[in-house]
Amino acid sequence: MSFSVDLTDAERARILAKTARFAPPAPVLADGRRDLVGLTRAELAAELSAVGEAPFRAKQVWHWIYHQGVTDFSRMSTIAKPTQQKLAERFVIGRPDAETVQTSEDGTRKFLFRFRDGQEAETVYIPDPEEDRGSVCISSQIGCTLSCRFCHTGTQALVRNLGPAEIVGQFMAARDSYGEWPSPKGETPRLLSTIVLMGMGEPLYNYENVATAMKIAMDHEGIALSRRRITLSTSGVVPMMDRAGAELGVNLAVSLHAVRDELRDELVPLNRKYPIGELLAACRRYPAASNARRVTFEYVMLKGLNDSEADARELVRLIAGMPAKVNLIPFNPWPGSPYATSSARAIERFAKIVMDAGFSSPVRTPRGRDILAACGQLRTESRRARAVAG
Ligand code: SAH
Ligand code: SF4
């Protein structure tokens, strides 16, 4: 059987149009004030110019929001009081509300964030056990359109996409929780040092909002995270991978999980649309792929399903010649999940075959399992409003 994936701009436009049906609500409060978080620099300048402010004001406000982390105009000490007041009458600097915050015995912290319309998503901070740094695992959607069999989020229908303010806001609110403002500059160590788009949802099915949020996080005059410190994980939305590579250039992680189409069709149903061959071709094309910037393949270890030595050898054959790394993720169970985790021996055997072929193959230690914060365990009770569902 030969497949050919539609990689035209028309197909990308079709994907984006579909995601627009799940658009987030406008970032405006009931009293009419607009949230300034999540705007691009150009949009921020336009908002401020509409209230009579010169372009330099946008630069100042950007610095206060994303470098200093303030949420109150009265703390913007480089701006005169009357202007602060004028801004406060028209705008807010929002954050998602932390509905609950749970900290695991291993230090992992899970936030349940509630957004302005009452919908909720989870974010996880995973501190490095040895050094003062850590990853913030961010959600891109509430629920997911895809339904990977091993993933808890996949059991929740897509409620809606998250907007740029809600995506970058998860990171900013996590920073609030650790008091890490102003944004550390250059190589100064950071507690919240990387962003992984590995929370709820498929980031490439909410591409534009994710892209805007990541551009904000990368902006040098604000949060200033290097693109090397951001990893986008996809289940394999092939047409959007090229665009993400060209436009964002962040690290790419691909949820492979199986080396044969028959099994991957079952585990990651998106494979029926974008099969393994096409997915790997997109990985080879990924612009950031070089020896220094390897594509990471995520491979969840499912007992007796995808963890044999033959699977490991086939994996090595598939990725031969690619600057790649394989992240082995012991399956994290969740209430009612249909699979079991591979034995430590099977994982070790698999990792050795991959490593002997020259690929780094770390086994991801499960973090925060006690609070259901590990990979694939996130899910919220948010549901689509009736009006949208109809
Ligand atoms: N939708 C994106 C990103 C979110 S999932 C994606 O699928 O890549 C982040 C990672 O966790 C993916 O590799 C996903 O396959 C993996 N994962 C999902 N459920 C899991 C589980 N129960 N145990 C371990 N990893 C899981
Ligand atoms: Fe969605 Fe990723 Fe979970 Fe699959 S693994 S259901 S794409 S969040």
CSV table of C-alpha atoms and ligand atoms in Angstrom, one decimal:
chain,number,residue,atom,x,y,z
A,1,MET,CA,0.0,0.0,0.0
A,2,SER,CA,1.5,3.4,-0.8
A,3,PHE,CA,0.4,6.6,0.8
A,4,SER,CA,1.0,10.0,-0.2
A,5,VAL,CA,0.3,12.8,2.4
A,6,ASP,CA,-1.1,16.1,1.2
A,7,LEU,CA,1.6,18.6,2.1
A,8,THR,CA,0.2,21.6,0.3
A,9,ASP,CA,-0.6,25.0,1.8
A,10,ALA,CA,-4.3,24.2,1.0
A,11,GLU,CA,-4.2,21.2,3.2
A,12,ARG,CA,-2.5,23.2,6.0
A,13,ALA,CA,-5.3,25.8,5.6
A,14,ARG,CA,-7.9,23.1,5.9
A,15,ILE,CA,-6.3,21.8,9.1
A,16,LEU,CA,-6.2,25.3,10.6
A,17,ALA,CA,-9.8,26.0,9.6
A,18,LYS,CA,-10.9,22.9,11.4
A,19,THR,CA,-9.1,24.0,14.6
A,20,ALA,CA,-10.8,27.4,14.3
A,21,ARG,CA,-14.1,25.7,15.2
A,22,PHE,CA,-12.7,25.1,18.7
A,23,ALA,CA,-11.4,28.7,19.1
A,24,PRO,CA,-10.9,30.0,22.7
A,25,PRO,CA,-13.2,32.8,23.9
A,26,ALA,CA,-12.0,36.4,23.3
A,27,PRO,CA,-9.6,37.5,26.1
A,28,VAL,CA,-11.9,40.2,27.3
A,29,LEU,CA,-13.4,40.5,30.8
A,30,ALA,CA,-17.1,41.1,31.4
A,31,ASP,CA,-16.4,44.7,32.2
A,32,GLY,CA,-14.8,45.1,28.7
A,33,ARG,CA,-11.2,45.3,29.8
A,34,ARG,CA,-8.9,43.4,27.5
A,35,ASP,CA,-6.1,41.0,28.6
A,36,LEU,CA,-2.8,42.1,27.3
A,37,VAL,CA,-1.1,38.8,27.8
A,38,GLY,CA,-0.9,36.7,24.7
A,39,LEU,CA,-0.8,39.5,22.2
A,40,THR,CA,2.0,39.7,19.7
A,41,ARG,CA,4.2,42.7,20.0
A,42,ALA,CA,2.4,44.2,16.9
A,43,GLU,CA,-1.0,43.6,18.5
A,44,LEU,CA,0.1,45.1,21.8
A,45,ALA,CA,1.4,48.2,20.0
A,46,ALA,CA,-2.0,48.5,18.1
A,47,GLU,CA,-4.0,48.2,21.3
A,48,LEU,CA,-1.9,50.8,23.0
A,49,SER,CA,-1.9,53.1,20.0
A,50,ALA,CA,-5.7,52.9,19.9
A,51,VAL,CA,-5.8,54.5,23.4
A,52,GLY,CA,-3.4,57.2,22.3
A,53,GLU,CA,-0.1,55.7,23.4
A,54,ALA,CA,3.2,56.1,21.4
A,55,PRO,CA,5.0,52.9,20.2
A,56,PHE,CA,7.7,53.1,22.9
A,57,ARG,CA,4.9,52.4,25.4
A,58,ALA,CA,4.4,49.0,24.0
A,59,LYS,CA,8.1,48.2,24.6
A,60,GLN,CA,7.8,49.3,28.2
A,61,VAL,CA,4.7,47.4,28.9
A,62,TRP,CA,6.1,44.3,27.2
A,63,HIS,CA,9.1,44.5,29.5
A,64,TRP,CA,6.9,44.8,32.6
A,65,ILE,CA,4.7,42.0,31.6
A,66,TYR,CA,7.2,39.4,30.4
A,67,HIS,CA,10.5,40.4,32.0
A,68,GLN,CA,9.3,41.7,35.4
A,69,GLY,CA,6.2,39.5,35.6
A,70,VAL,CA,4.0,42.2,37.0
A,71,THR,CA,0.2,41.8,36.9
A,72,ASP,CA,-0.6,45.3,38.2
A,73,PHE,CA,-0.2,48.5,36.2
A,74,SER,CA,0.6,50.4,39.4
A,75,ARG,CA,3.9,48.5,39.7
A,76,MET,CA,5.1,49.8,36.3
A,77,SER,CA,7.3,52.4,37.9
A,78,THR,CA,8.7,53.8,34.6
A,79,ILE,CA,5.2,54.8,33.6
A,80,ALA,CA,3.6,57.9,35.0
A,81,LYS,CA,0.6,57.4,37.4
A,82,PRO,CA,-2.1,58.9,35.2
A,83,THR,CA,-1.0,56.6,32.3
A,84,GLN,CA,-0.9,53.6,34.7
A,85,GLN,CA,-4.5,54.5,35.7
A,86,LYS,CA,-5.6,54.9,32.1
A,87,LEU,CA,-4.2,51.5,31.2
A,88,ALA,CA,-5.8,49.9,34.2
A,89,GLU,CA,-9.2,51.2,33.2
A,90,ARG,CA,-8.9,49.5,29.8
A,91,PHE,CA,-6.7,46.5,30.2
A,92,VAL,CA,-5.7,43.7,32.6
A,93,ILE,CA,-2.6,41.5,32.8
A,94,GLY,CA,-4.2,38.1,33.3
A,95,ARG,CA,-3.2,34.7,34.7
A,96,PRO,CA,-5.2,31.5,34.7
A,97,ASP,CA,-6.5,30.8,38.2
A,98,ALA,CA,-4.7,28.0,40.0
A,99,GLU,CA,-7.8,26.0,41.1
A,100,THR,CA,-5.7,23.3,42.8
A,101,VAL,CA,-1.9,22.9,43.3
A,102,GLN,CA,-0.6,19.5,44.3
A,103,THR,CA,3.0,18.7,45.0
A,104,SER,CA,4.2,15.1,44.6
A,105,GLU,CA,6.6,13.4,47.1
A,106,ASP,CA,9.3,13.7,44.3
A,107,GLY,CA,8.8,17.5,44.1
A,108,THR,CA,6.7,17.4,40.9
A,109,ARG,CA,4.0,20.0,41.1
A,110,LYS,CA,0.7,19.8,39.2
A,111,PHE,CA,-1.6,22.8,38.7
A,112,LEU,CA,-5.2,22.6,37.7
A,113,PHE,CA,-5.8,25.9,36.0
A,114,ARG,CA,-9.2,27.4,35.5
A,115,PHE,CA,-9.6,29.9,32.6
A,116,ARG,CA,-12.0,32.8,32.3
A,117,ASP,CA,-14.8,30.7,30.9
A,118,GLY,CA,-14.5,28.1,33.7
A,119,GLN,CA,-12.8,25.5,31.5
A,120,GLU,CA,-9.8,23.8,33.0
A,121,ALA,CA,-6.4,22.3,32.0
A,122,GLU,CA,-3.5,20.9,33.8
A,123,THR,CA,0.2,22.0,33.8
A,124,VAL,CA,3.0,20.1,35.5
A,125,TYR,CA,6.4,21.4,36.8
A,126,ILE,CA,9.0,18.7,36.9
A,127,PRO,CA,12.1,19.8,38.9
A,128,ASP,CA,15.5,18.2,38.0
A,129,PRO,CA,16.3,16.0,41.0
A,130,GLU,CA,20.0,17.1,41.0
A,131,GLU,CA,20.2,20.6,39.7
A,132,ASP,CA,18.3,23.9,40.1
A,133,ARG,CA,16.4,23.6,36.9
A,134,GLY,CA,13.2,21.9,35.6
A,135,SER,CA,10.6,21.6,32.8
A,136,VAL,CA,7.2,23.0,32.7
A,137,CYS,CA,4.9,20.7,30.9
A,138,ILE,CA,2.2,22.8,29.2
A,139,SER,CA,-1.2,21.9,27.8
A,140,SER,CA,-2.2,23.2,24.4
A,141,GLN,CA,-5.9,22.0,24.3
A,142,ILE,CA,-8.6,21.1,26.8
A,143,GLY,CA,-9.1,17.4,25.9
A,144,CYS,CA,-7.8,16.1,22.5
A,145,THR,CA,-9.4,15.2,19.2
A,146,LEU,CA,-7.1,12.2,19.0
A,147,SER,CA,-7.7,9.2,21.1
A,148,CYS,CA,-4.5,7.3,21.6
A,149,ARG,CA,-5.4,4.2,23.5
A,150,PHE,CA,-2.8,4.5,26.3
A,151,CYS,CA,-3.5,8.2,27.0
A,152,HIS,CA,-5.8,9.5,29.7
A,153,THR,CA,-6.3,12.9,27.9
A,154,GLY,CA,-7.4,10.9,24.9
A,155,THR,CA,-10.5,9.7,26.8
A,156,GLN,CA,-11.6,13.3,27.1
A,157,ALA,CA,-13.2,14.8,23.9
A,158,LEU,CA,-11.7,18.0,22.7
A,159,VAL,CA,-13.5,20.8,24.6
A,160,ARG,CA,-11.6,23.7,23.0
A,161,ASN,CA,-8.3,25.0,22.0
A,162,LEU,CA,-6.3,27.2,24.4
A,163,GLY,CA,-5.5,30.7,23.4
A,164,PRO,CA,-2.0,32.3,23.4
A,165,ALA,CA,-2.7,34.0,26.8
A,166,GLU,CA,-3.8,30.7,28.3
A,167,ILE,CA,-0.8,28.8,26.9
A,168,VAL,CA,2.0,31.2,27.8
A,169,GLY,CA,-0.1,32.0,31.0
A,170,GLN,CA,0.4,28.5,32.3
A,171,PHE,CA,4.2,29.1,32.2
A,172,MET,CA,3.9,32.5,33.8
A,173,ALA,CA,1.5,31.3,36.5
A,174,ALA,CA,3.9,28.4,37.3
A,175,ARG,CA,6.7,31.0,37.6
A,176,ASP,CA,4.6,33.0,39.9
A,177,SER,CA,4.3,30.0,42.1
A,178,TYR,CA,8.1,29.8,42.5
A,179,GLY,CA,8.6,33.5,42.5
A,180,GLU,CA,10.9,33.4,39.6
A,181,TRP,CA,10.6,37.0,38.4
A,182,PRO,CA,12.2,39.0,36.8
A,183,SER,CA,13.0,36.6,34.0
A,184,PRO,CA,16.6,35.4,34.5
A,185,LYS,CA,18.9,36.7,31.7
A,186,GLY,CA,21.2,34.8,29.4
A,187,GLU,CA,22.8,31.8,31.1
A,188,THR,CA,21.7,32.6,34.6
A,189,PRO,CA,20.3,29.4,36.0
A,190,ARG,CA,16.5,29.1,36.0
A,191,LEU,CA,14.3,26.9,38.1
A,192,LEU,CA,11.7,26.8,35.3
A,193,SER,CA,14.3,26.3,32.6
A,194,THR,CA,12.5,24.5,29.8
A,195,ILE,CA,9.0,24.3,28.3
A,196,VAL,CA,7.7,21.0,27.0
A,197,LEU,CA,4.5,21.0,25.0
A,198,MET,CA,3.6,17.6,26.3
A,199,GLY,CA,0.5,18.2,28.4
A,200,MET,CA,-3.1,17.9,27.3
A,201,GLY,CA,-3.8,18.1,23.7
A,202,GLU,CA,-2.1,18.0,20.3
A,203,PRO,CA,-0.2,21.2,19.8
A,204,LEU,CA,-0.1,20.9,16.0
A,205,TYR,CA,-3.9,20.9,15.9
A,206,ASN,CA,-3.8,24.3,17.6
A,207,TYR,CA,-0.8,25.5,15.8
A,208,GLU,CA,-1.4,29.2,15.5
A,209,ASN,CA,-2.2,29.8,19.2
A,210,VAL,CA,0.8,27.6,20.2
A,211,ALA,CA,3.1,29.4,17.8
A,212,THR,CA,2.1,32.9,19.1
A,213,ALA,CA,2.6,31.7,22.7
A,214,MET,CA,6.0,30.2,22.0
A,215,LYS,CA,7.1,33.3,20.1
A,216,ILE,CA,6.2,35.3,23.2
A,217,ALA,CA,8.2,33.0,25.4
A,218,MET,CA,11.2,33.2,23.1
A,219,ASP,CA,11.2,37.0,22.8
A,220,HIS,CA,14.5,38.4,24.0
A,221,GLU,CA,13.0,41.3,25.9
A,222,GLY,CA,10.7,39.2,28.0
A,223,ILE,CA,10.8,35.6,29.1
A,224,ALA,CA,13.6,35.0,26.7
A,225,LEU,CA,13.7,31.2,26.6
A,226,SER,CA,15.9,30.0,23.8
A,227,ARG,CA,14.2,27.8,21.2
A,228,ARG,CA,16.6,25.1,22.3
A,229,ARG,CA,14.8,25.0,25.6
A,230,ILE,CA,11.4,24.4,24.1
A,231,THR,CA,10.2,21.0,22.9
A,232,LEU,CA,7.0,20.5,21.0
A,233,SER,CA,5.7,17.0,21.1
A,234,THR,CA,3.4,15.7,18.3
A,235,SER,CA,1.6,12.5,17.7
A,236,GLY,CA,2.5,13.1,14.0
A,237,VAL,CA,0.5,15.8,12.3
A,238,VAL,CA,2.8,15.6,9.3
A,239,PRO,CA,1.7,18.7,7.2
A,240,MET,CA,2.1,21.0,10.2
A,241,MET,CA,5.5,19.6,11.2
A,242,ASP,CA,7.2,21.4,8.3
A,243,ARG,CA,5.6,24.7,9.2
A,244,ALA,CA,6.5,24.4,12.9
A,245,GLY,CA,10.1,23.7,11.9
A,246,ALA,CA,10.4,26.6,9.5
A,247,GLU,CA,8.6,29.1,11.7
A,248,LEU,CA,9.5,28.2,15.3
A,249,GLY,CA,12.6,26.0,15.1
A,250,VAL,CA,12.0,24.5,18.5
A,251,ASN,CA,13.0,21.0,19.4
A,252,LEU,CA,10.7,18.3,18.0
A,253,ALA,CA,9.6,15.2,19.8
A,254,VAL,CA,7.5,12.7,18.0
A,255,SER,CA,5.3,10.1,19.7
A,256,LEU,CA,6.2,7.0,17.7
A,257,HIS,CA,5.2,4.2,20.1
A,258,ALA,CA,5.1,1.5,17.4
A,259,VAL,CA,7.3,0.4,14.5
A,260,ARG,CA,4.6,-1.3,12.4
A,261,ASP,CA,1.7,0.5,10.9
A,262,GLU,CA,-0.7,-2.2,12.0
A,263,LEU,CA,0.0,-1.6,15.7
A,264,ARG,CA,0.5,2.1,15.4
A,265,ASP,CA,-2.9,2.4,13.7
A,266,GLU,CA,-4.4,0.9,16.8
A,267,LEU,CA,-2.3,2.8,19.5
A,268,VAL,CA,-2.2,6.2,17.7
A,269,PRO,CA,-5.2,6.3,15.4
A,270,LEU,CA,-3.8,9.4,13.6
A,271,ASN,CA,-1.4,6.9,12.0
A,272,ARG,CA,-4.1,5.9,9.6
A,273,LYS,CA,-3.9,9.3,8.1
A,274,TYR,CA,-0.1,9.9,8.5
A,275,PRO,CA,1.6,6.5,8.5
A,276,ILE,CA,5.1,5.7,9.9
A,277,GLY,CA,6.9,6.2,6.5
A,278,GLU,CA,5.5,9.6,6.0
A,279,LEU,CA,6.0,10.6,9.6
A,280,LEU,CA,9.7,9.6,9.5
A,281,ALA,CA,10.2,11.4,6.2
A,282,ALA,CA,8.8,14.6,7.9
A,283,CYS,CA,11.3,14.0,10.8
A,284,ARG,CA,14.2,13.8,8.4
A,285,ARG,CA,13.1,17.0,6.8
A,286,TYR,CA,12.6,18.8,10.1
A,287,PRO,CA,14.8,21.9,9.6
A,288,ALA,CA,16.2,21.9,13.1
A,289,ALA,CA,17.4,18.3,12.8
A,290,SER,CA,21.1,18.3,13.0
A,291,ASN,CA,23.5,16.4,15.3
A,292,ALA,CA,23.2,19.1,17.8
A,293,ARG,CA,19.4,19.3,17.6
A,294,ARG,CA,18.2,15.7,17.4
A,295,VAL,CA,14.6,14.7,16.9
A,296,THR,CA,13.4,12.9,20.0
A,297,PHE,CA,11.2,9.8,19.5
A,298,GLU,CA,9.0,9.0,22.4
A,299,TYR,CA,8.2,5.4,22.8
A,300,VAL,CA,5.8,4.3,25.5
A,301,MET,CA,6.7,0.8,26.8
A,302,LEU,CA,3.6,-1.4,26.8
A,303,LYS,CA,4.0,-4.9,28.1
A,304,GLY,CA,3.9,-7.6,25.4
A,305,LEU,CA,2.7,-5.1,22.7
A,306,ASN,CA,5.6,-3.1,21.4
A,307,ASP,CA,8.6,-4.0,23.7
A,308,SER,CA,10.2,-7.0,22.0
A,309,GLU,CA,13.8,-7.2,20.8
A,310,ALA,CA,12.4,-7.4,17.2
A,311,ASP,CA,10.6,-4.1,17.8
A,312,ALA,CA,13.8,-2.5,19.0
A,313,ARG,CA,15.7,-3.7,16.0
A,314,GLU,CA,13.0,-2.5,13.6
A,315,LEU,CA,13.1,0.9,15.4
A,316,VAL,CA,16.8,1.2,14.8
A,317,ARG,CA,16.3,0.3,11.2
A,318,LEU,CA,13.6,2.9,10.7
A,319,ILE,CA,15.6,5.8,12.2
A,320,ALA,CA,19.0,4.8,10.8
A,321,GLY,CA,21.1,7.8,9.8
A,322,MET,CA,18.9,10.3,11.5
A,323,PRO,CA,20.2,12.6,14.2
A,324,ALA,CA,17.8,11.2,16.8
A,325,LYS,CA,17.3,10.2,20.4
A,326,VAL,CA,14.8,7.7,21.7
A,327,ASN,CA,13.0,8.4,24.9
A,328,LEU,CA,11.6,5.3,26.5
A,329,ILE,CA,8.6,6.0,28.6
A,330,PRO,CA,7.4,3.3,30.9
A,331,PHE,CA,3.6,3.3,30.5
A,332,ASN,CA,1.9,5.3,33.3
A,333,PRO,CA,-1.4,3.7,34.2
A,334,TRP,CA,-4.5,5.7,35.0
A,335,PRO,CA,-7.9,4.7,36.3
A,336,GLY,CA,-9.4,2.2,33.8
A,337,SER,CA,-6.4,2.1,31.5
A,338,PRO,CA,-6.2,-0.9,29.3
A,339,TYR,CA,-2.5,-1.6,29.3
A,340,ALA,CA,0.3,-2.8,31.5
A,341,THR,CA,3.8,-1.3,31.9
A,342,SER,CA,6.7,-3.4,30.4
A,343,SER,CA,8.9,-5.2,32.8
A,344,ALA,CA,12.2,-3.5,33.8
A,345,ARG,CA,14.1,-6.3,32.1
A,346,ALA,CA,12.2,-5.8,28.8
A,347,ILE,CA,12.8,-2.0,29.0
A,348,GLU,CA,16.5,-2.6,29.7
A,349,ARG,CA,16.9,-5.0,26.8
A,350,PHE,CA,15.1,-2.6,24.4
A,351,ALA,CA,17.2,0.3,25.5
A,352,LYS,CA,20.4,-1.6,25.0
A,353,ILE,CA,19.6,-2.5,21.4
A,354,VAL,CA,18.8,1.1,20.6
A,355,MET,CA,21.9,2.3,22.4
A,356,ASP,CA,24.2,-0.2,20.8
A,357,ALA,CA,23.0,1.1,17.4
A,358,GLY,CA,24.4,4.5,18.5
A,359,PHE,CA,21.2,6.3,19.7
A,360,SER,CA,20.9,7.7,23.1
A,361,SER,CA,18.0,5.9,24.7
A,362,PRO,CA,17.2,7.2,28.2
A,363,VAL,CA,14.4,5.6,30.1
A,364,ARG,CA,12.1,8.4,31.4
A,365,THR,CA,11.7,8.0,35.2
A,366,PRO,CA,8.0,8.4,36.0
A,367,ARG,CA,7.5,11.7,37.9
A,368,GLY,CA,4.5,12.6,40.0
A,369,ARG,CA,2.6,9.4,39.5
A,370,ASP,CA,1.2,9.7,43.1
A,371,ILE,CA,-0.7,12.8,42.0
A,372,LEU,CA,-1.5,11.6,38.5
A,373,ALA,CA,0.9,14.1,37.0
A,374,ALA,CA,3.1,11.7,34.9
A,375,CYS,CA,3.1,11.6,31.1
A,376,GLY,CA,-0.3,10.7,29.8
A,377,GLN,CA,-2.2,10.9,33.1
A,378,LEU,CA,-3.6,14.4,32.7
A,379,ARG,CA,-7.3,14.8,32.2
A,380,THR,CA,-9.9,17.3,33.5
A,381,GLU,CA,-13.6,17.3,34.0
A,382,SER,CA,-14.2,20.1,31.6
A,383,ARG,CA,-16.8,19.4,29.0
A,384,ARG,CA,-17.9,21.2,25.9
A,385,ALA,CA,-20.8,23.6,26.5
A,386,ARG,CA,-24.0,22.3,24.9
A,387,ALA,CA,-24.2,25.1,22.4
A,388,VAL,CA,-20.8,24.1,21.0
A,389,ALA,CA,-21.4,20.4,21.1
A,390,GLY,CA,-24.6,20.6,19.0
B,1,SAH,N1,-0.3,15.2,21.9
B,1,SAH,C1,1.1,15.2,22.0
B,1,SAH,C2,1.7,15.8,23.3
B,1,SAH,C3,1.0,15.3,24.6
B,1,SAH,S1,1.3,13.7,25.1
B,1,SAH,C4,1.7,13.9,21.7
B,1,SAH,O1,0.9,12.9,21.7
B,1,SAH,O2,2.8,13.8,21.4
B,1,SAH,C5,3.0,13.7,25.7
B,1,SAH,C6,3.6,12.3,25.6
B,1,SAH,O3,3.1,11.4,26.6
B,1,SAH,C7,3.4,11.6,24.3
B,1,SAH,O4,4.5,11.0,23.8
B,1,SAH,C8,2.4,10.6,24.7
B,1,SAH,O5,2.3,9.6,23.7
B,1,SAH,C9,2.8,10.1,26.0
B,1,SAH,N2,1.8,9.4,26.8
B,1,SAH,C10,0.5,9.5,26.7
B,1,SAH,N3,-0.1,8.6,27.6
B,1,SAH,C11,0.9,8.0,28.2
B,1,SAH,C12,0.9,7.1,29.3
B,1,SAH,N4,-0.2,6.6,29.9
B,1,SAH,N5,2.1,6.7,29.8
B,1,SAH,C13,3.2,7.2,29.3
B,1,SAH,N6,3.3,8.1,28.3
B,1,SAH,C14,2.1,8.5,27.8
B,2,SF4,FE1,-3.9,13.4,22.3
B,2,SF4,FE2,-1.2,13.1,22.6
B,2,SF4,FE3,-2.9,11.9,24.3
B,2,SF4,FE4,-2.7,11.1,21.7
B,2,SF4,S1,-1.1,11.0,23.3
B,2,SF4,S2,-4.6,11.4,22.9
B,2,SF4,S3,-2.4,13.0,20.7
B,2,SF4,S4,-2.6,14.1,24.1
